[in-house]
Structure formats: structure tokens, C-alpha cells
Short mmCIF file of C-alpha atoms in Angstrom, two decimals:
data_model
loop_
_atom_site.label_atom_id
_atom_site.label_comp_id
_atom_site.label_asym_id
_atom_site.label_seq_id
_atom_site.Cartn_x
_atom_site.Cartn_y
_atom_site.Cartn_z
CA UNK A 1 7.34 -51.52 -88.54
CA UNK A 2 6.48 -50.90 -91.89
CA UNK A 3 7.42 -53.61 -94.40
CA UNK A 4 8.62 -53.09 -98.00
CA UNK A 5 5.61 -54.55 -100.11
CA UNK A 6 2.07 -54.27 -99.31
CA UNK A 7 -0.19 -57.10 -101.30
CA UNK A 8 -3.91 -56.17 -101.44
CA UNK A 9 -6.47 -58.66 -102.12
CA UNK A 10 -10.25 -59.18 -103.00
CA UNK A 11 -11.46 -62.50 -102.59
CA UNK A 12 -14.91 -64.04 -102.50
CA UNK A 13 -14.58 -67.75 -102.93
CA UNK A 14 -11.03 -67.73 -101.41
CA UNK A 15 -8.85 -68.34 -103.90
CA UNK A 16 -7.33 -65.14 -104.66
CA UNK A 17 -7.28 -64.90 -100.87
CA UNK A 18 -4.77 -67.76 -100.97
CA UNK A 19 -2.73 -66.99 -103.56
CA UNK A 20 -1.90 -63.35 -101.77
CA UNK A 21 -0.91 -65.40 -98.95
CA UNK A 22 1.20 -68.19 -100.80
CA UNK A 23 3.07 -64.56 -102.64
CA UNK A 24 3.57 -63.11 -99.09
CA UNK A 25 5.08 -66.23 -98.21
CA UNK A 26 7.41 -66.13 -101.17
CA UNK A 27 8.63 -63.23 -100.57
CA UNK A 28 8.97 -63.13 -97.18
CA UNK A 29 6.40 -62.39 -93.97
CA UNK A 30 9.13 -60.37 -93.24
CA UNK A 31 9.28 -58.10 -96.49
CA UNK A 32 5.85 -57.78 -96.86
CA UNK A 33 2.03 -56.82 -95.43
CA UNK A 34 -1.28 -58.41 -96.62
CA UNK A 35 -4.19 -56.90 -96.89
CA UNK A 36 -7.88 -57.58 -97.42
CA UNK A 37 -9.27 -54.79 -99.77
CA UNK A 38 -12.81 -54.60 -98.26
CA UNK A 39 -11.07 -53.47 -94.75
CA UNK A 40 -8.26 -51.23 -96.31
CA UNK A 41 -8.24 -47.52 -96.80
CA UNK A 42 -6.17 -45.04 -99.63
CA UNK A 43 -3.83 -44.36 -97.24
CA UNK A 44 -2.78 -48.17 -96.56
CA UNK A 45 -1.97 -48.20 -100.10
CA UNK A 46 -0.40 -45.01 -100.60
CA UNK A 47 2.69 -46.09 -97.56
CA UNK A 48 4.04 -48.52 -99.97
CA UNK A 49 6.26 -47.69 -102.82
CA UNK A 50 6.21 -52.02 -103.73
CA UNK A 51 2.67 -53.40 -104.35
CA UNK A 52 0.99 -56.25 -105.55
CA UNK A 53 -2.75 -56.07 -106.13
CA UNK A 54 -4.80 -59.55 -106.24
CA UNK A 55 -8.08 -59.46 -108.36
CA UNK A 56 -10.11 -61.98 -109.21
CA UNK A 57 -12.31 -61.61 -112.82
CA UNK A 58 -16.31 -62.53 -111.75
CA UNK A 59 -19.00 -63.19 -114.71
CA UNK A 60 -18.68 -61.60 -117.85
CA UNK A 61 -15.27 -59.62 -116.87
CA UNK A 62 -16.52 -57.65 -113.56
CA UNK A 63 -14.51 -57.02 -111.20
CA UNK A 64 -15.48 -59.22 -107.34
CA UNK A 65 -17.25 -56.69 -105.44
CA UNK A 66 -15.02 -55.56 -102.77
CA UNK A 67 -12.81 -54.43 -105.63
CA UNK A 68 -15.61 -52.70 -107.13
CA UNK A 69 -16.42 -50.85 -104.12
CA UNK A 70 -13.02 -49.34 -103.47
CA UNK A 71 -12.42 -48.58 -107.39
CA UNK A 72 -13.47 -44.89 -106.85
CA UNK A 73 -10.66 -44.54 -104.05
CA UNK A 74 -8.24 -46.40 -106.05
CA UNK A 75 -8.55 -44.38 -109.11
CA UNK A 76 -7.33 -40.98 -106.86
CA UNK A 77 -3.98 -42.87 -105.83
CA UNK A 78 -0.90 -41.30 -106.74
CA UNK A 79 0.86 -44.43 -108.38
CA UNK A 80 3.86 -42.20 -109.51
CA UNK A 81 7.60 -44.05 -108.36
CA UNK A 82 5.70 -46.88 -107.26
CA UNK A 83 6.10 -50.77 -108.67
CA UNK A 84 3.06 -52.84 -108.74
CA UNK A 85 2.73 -56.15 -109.80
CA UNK A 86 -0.97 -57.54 -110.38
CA UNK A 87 -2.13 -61.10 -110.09
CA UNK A 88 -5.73 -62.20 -110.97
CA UNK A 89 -8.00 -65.21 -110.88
CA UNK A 90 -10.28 -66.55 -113.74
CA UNK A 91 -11.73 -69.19 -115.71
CA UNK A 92 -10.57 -70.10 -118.95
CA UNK A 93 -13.21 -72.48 -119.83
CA UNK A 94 -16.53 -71.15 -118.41
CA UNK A 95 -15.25 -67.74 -118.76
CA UNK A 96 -13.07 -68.14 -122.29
CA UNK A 97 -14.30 -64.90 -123.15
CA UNK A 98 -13.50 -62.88 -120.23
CA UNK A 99 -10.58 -64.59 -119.09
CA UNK A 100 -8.64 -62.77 -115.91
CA UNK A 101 -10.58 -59.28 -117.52
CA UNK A 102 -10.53 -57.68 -114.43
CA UNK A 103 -6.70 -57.38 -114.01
CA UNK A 104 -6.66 -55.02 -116.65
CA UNK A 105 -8.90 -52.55 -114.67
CA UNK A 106 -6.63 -52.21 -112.37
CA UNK A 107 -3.84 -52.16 -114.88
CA UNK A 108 -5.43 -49.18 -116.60
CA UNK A 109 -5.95 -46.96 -113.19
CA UNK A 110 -2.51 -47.57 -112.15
CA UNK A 111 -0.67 -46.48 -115.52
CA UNK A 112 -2.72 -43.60 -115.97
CA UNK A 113 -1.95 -42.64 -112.44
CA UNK A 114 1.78 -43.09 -112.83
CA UNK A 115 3.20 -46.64 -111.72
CA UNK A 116 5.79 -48.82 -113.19
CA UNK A 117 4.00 -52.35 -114.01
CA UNK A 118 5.87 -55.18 -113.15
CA UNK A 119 5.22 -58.78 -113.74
CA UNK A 120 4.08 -59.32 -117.15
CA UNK A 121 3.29 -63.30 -117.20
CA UNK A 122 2.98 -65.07 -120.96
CA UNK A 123 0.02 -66.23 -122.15
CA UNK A 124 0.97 -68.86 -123.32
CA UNK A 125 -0.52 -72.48 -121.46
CA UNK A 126 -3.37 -71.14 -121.62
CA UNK A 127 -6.99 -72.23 -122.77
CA UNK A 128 -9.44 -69.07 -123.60
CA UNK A 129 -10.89 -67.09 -126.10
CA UNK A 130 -9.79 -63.90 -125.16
CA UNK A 131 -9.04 -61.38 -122.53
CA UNK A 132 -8.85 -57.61 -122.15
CA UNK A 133 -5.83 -58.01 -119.70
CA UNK A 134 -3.34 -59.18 -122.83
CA UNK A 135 -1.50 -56.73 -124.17
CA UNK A 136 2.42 -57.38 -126.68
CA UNK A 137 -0.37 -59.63 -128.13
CA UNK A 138 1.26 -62.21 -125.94
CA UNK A 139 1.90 -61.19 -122.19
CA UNK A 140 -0.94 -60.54 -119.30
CA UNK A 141 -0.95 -57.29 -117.48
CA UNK A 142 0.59 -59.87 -114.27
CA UNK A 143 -0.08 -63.03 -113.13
CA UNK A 144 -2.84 -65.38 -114.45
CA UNK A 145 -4.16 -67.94 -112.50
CA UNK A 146 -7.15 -71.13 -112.92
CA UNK A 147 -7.46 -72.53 -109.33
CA UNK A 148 -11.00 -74.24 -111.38
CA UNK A 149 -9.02 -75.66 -114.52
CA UNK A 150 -5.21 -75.44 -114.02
CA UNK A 151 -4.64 -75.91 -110.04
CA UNK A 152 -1.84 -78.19 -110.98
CA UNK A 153 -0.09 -75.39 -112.56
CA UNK A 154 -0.81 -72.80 -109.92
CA UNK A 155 2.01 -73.17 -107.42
CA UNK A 156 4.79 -73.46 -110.16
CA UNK A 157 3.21 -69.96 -111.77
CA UNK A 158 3.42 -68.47 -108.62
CA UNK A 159 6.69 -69.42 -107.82
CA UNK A 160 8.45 -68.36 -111.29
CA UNK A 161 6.38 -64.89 -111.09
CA UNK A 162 7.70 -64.33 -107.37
CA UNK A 163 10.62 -65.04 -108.63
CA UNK A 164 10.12 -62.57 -111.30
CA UNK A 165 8.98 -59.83 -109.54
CA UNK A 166 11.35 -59.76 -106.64
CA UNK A 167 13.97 -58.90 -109.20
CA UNK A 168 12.00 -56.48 -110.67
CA UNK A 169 11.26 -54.89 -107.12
CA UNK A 170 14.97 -55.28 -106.31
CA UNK A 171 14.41 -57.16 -102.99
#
């Protein structure tokens, strides 16, 4: 049986990998569906009309590969009456320039292609230079997170942006 909120992930080191699974348990195994990006197709994506997409940033604001791979697919979804809620993985310090970039790729492809973006997350408590997924000059795009510099702070985050987004999803 289909559940209400599918949560795609790309993950390399694990982390992002995690955090979809600490969200899913949040929510409840029983409202939602994980999924690895690398083994999932359009049509996975298109079922849901509640999605969270997990992307970590890698380098100098690329996106981690099995992400990159599927970006040709994901830019012909129909995002139109669908909520999405992004959540991404950086670091502030080694990265301070490119901190959580790659959240706003995704951001872009699924505004353009018609979704209502949930979870804006404050930017505030947080140590970087910049990052293309800011926008209100103060808010990310969705959920940042620093497993390498902040860790502490990670399961708090999560929980308050759960919280956050299961209003906005209206589950």
C-alpha cells in the first residue's frame, strides 16, 4: 500500500542516508516510503503528491553523483499540486563558500516545474560564507545540516523541521 510521503535520498558517505531515515522515522514508517535515488525511477516519484528530497552539496557546490545522474529525469517531473520539502548536507567550514549549494538545484527544477516548497529552515546558527540555496536573504530552500561541524545540532534541526513540515503537509 502506497504511503503518503515518499523521501528520496542520495548519499555517498552516509550521512544524508541517515538523516532520510531519522525524517521517515519522524514522521512515521507508516506515513511514509524511502528511497535511494540511484535505484529509483520518474515514476516512483511522480505516485507521491508529499515529498522530501535529501541532497547532499559535494566540492565546490556539485551535486553527489547519484543525484547528478538522475537530474535529467528529474527535470521532466510534473511537480504541479505536489509539496516537497528538501533537506541537504554540507560543510560550513571546508566548504564556507558552497555551503548546502546543491539544495538549491533541486529547488530550482521543482518550482519551475510547479511544486509548492515547504520547509524553509533559517539560516541563522550557522558558520559559512555563502550559499546559493538562501533565498528572503535569511531562510534555506529546506533543511541544512553539518553532520562534520554541527552533529550536536543535527537531531534537534531535524526534529523542529519534521515538525515543521508535517504541518505544512497536513499529516
Amino acid at each position: 500500500m502506497k504511503k503518503s510521503v515518499g523521501i528520496f535520498f542520495g548519499s555517498d558517505t552516509g550521512n544524508t542516508e541517515k538523516l532520510a531515515k531519522m525524517i521517515q522515522t519522524k514522521i512515521g514508517k507508516n506515513l511514509s516510503d524511502i528511497f535511494d535515488i540511484a535505484e529509483s525511477s520518474k515514476e516512483d516519484i511522480e505516485t507521491y503528491d508529499k515529498l522530501i528530497f535529501g541532497i547532499p552539496t559535494w566540492y565546490y557546490g556539485e551535486p553527489q553523483c547519484d543525484w547528478d545522474s538522475f537530474l535529467p529525469i528529474f527535470k521532466n517531473i510534473n511537480f504541479y499540486d505536489k509539496k516537497v520539502a528538501i533537506f541537504g548536507c554540507g560543510d560550513q567550514e571546508d566548504y564556507s563558500e558552497y555551503f548546502c549549494d546543491a539544495m538549491s538545484i533541486l529547488y530550482k527544477i521543482v518550482l519551475k516545474n510547479g511544486a509548492k516548497v515547504i520547509g524553509l529552515w533559517p539560516s541563522s546558527g550557522y558558520y559559512f560564507d555563502m550559499s546559493k540555496s538562501i533565498i528572503n536573504n535569511d531562510q534555506f530552500v529546506g533543511l541544512a545540516i553539518d553532520e562534520d561541524r554541527q552533529p550536536d545540532m543535527t537531531e534537534l534541526r531535524v526534529k523542529n523541521w519534521v515538525n515543521k513540515i508535517c504541518v505544512e503537509m497536513n499529516i
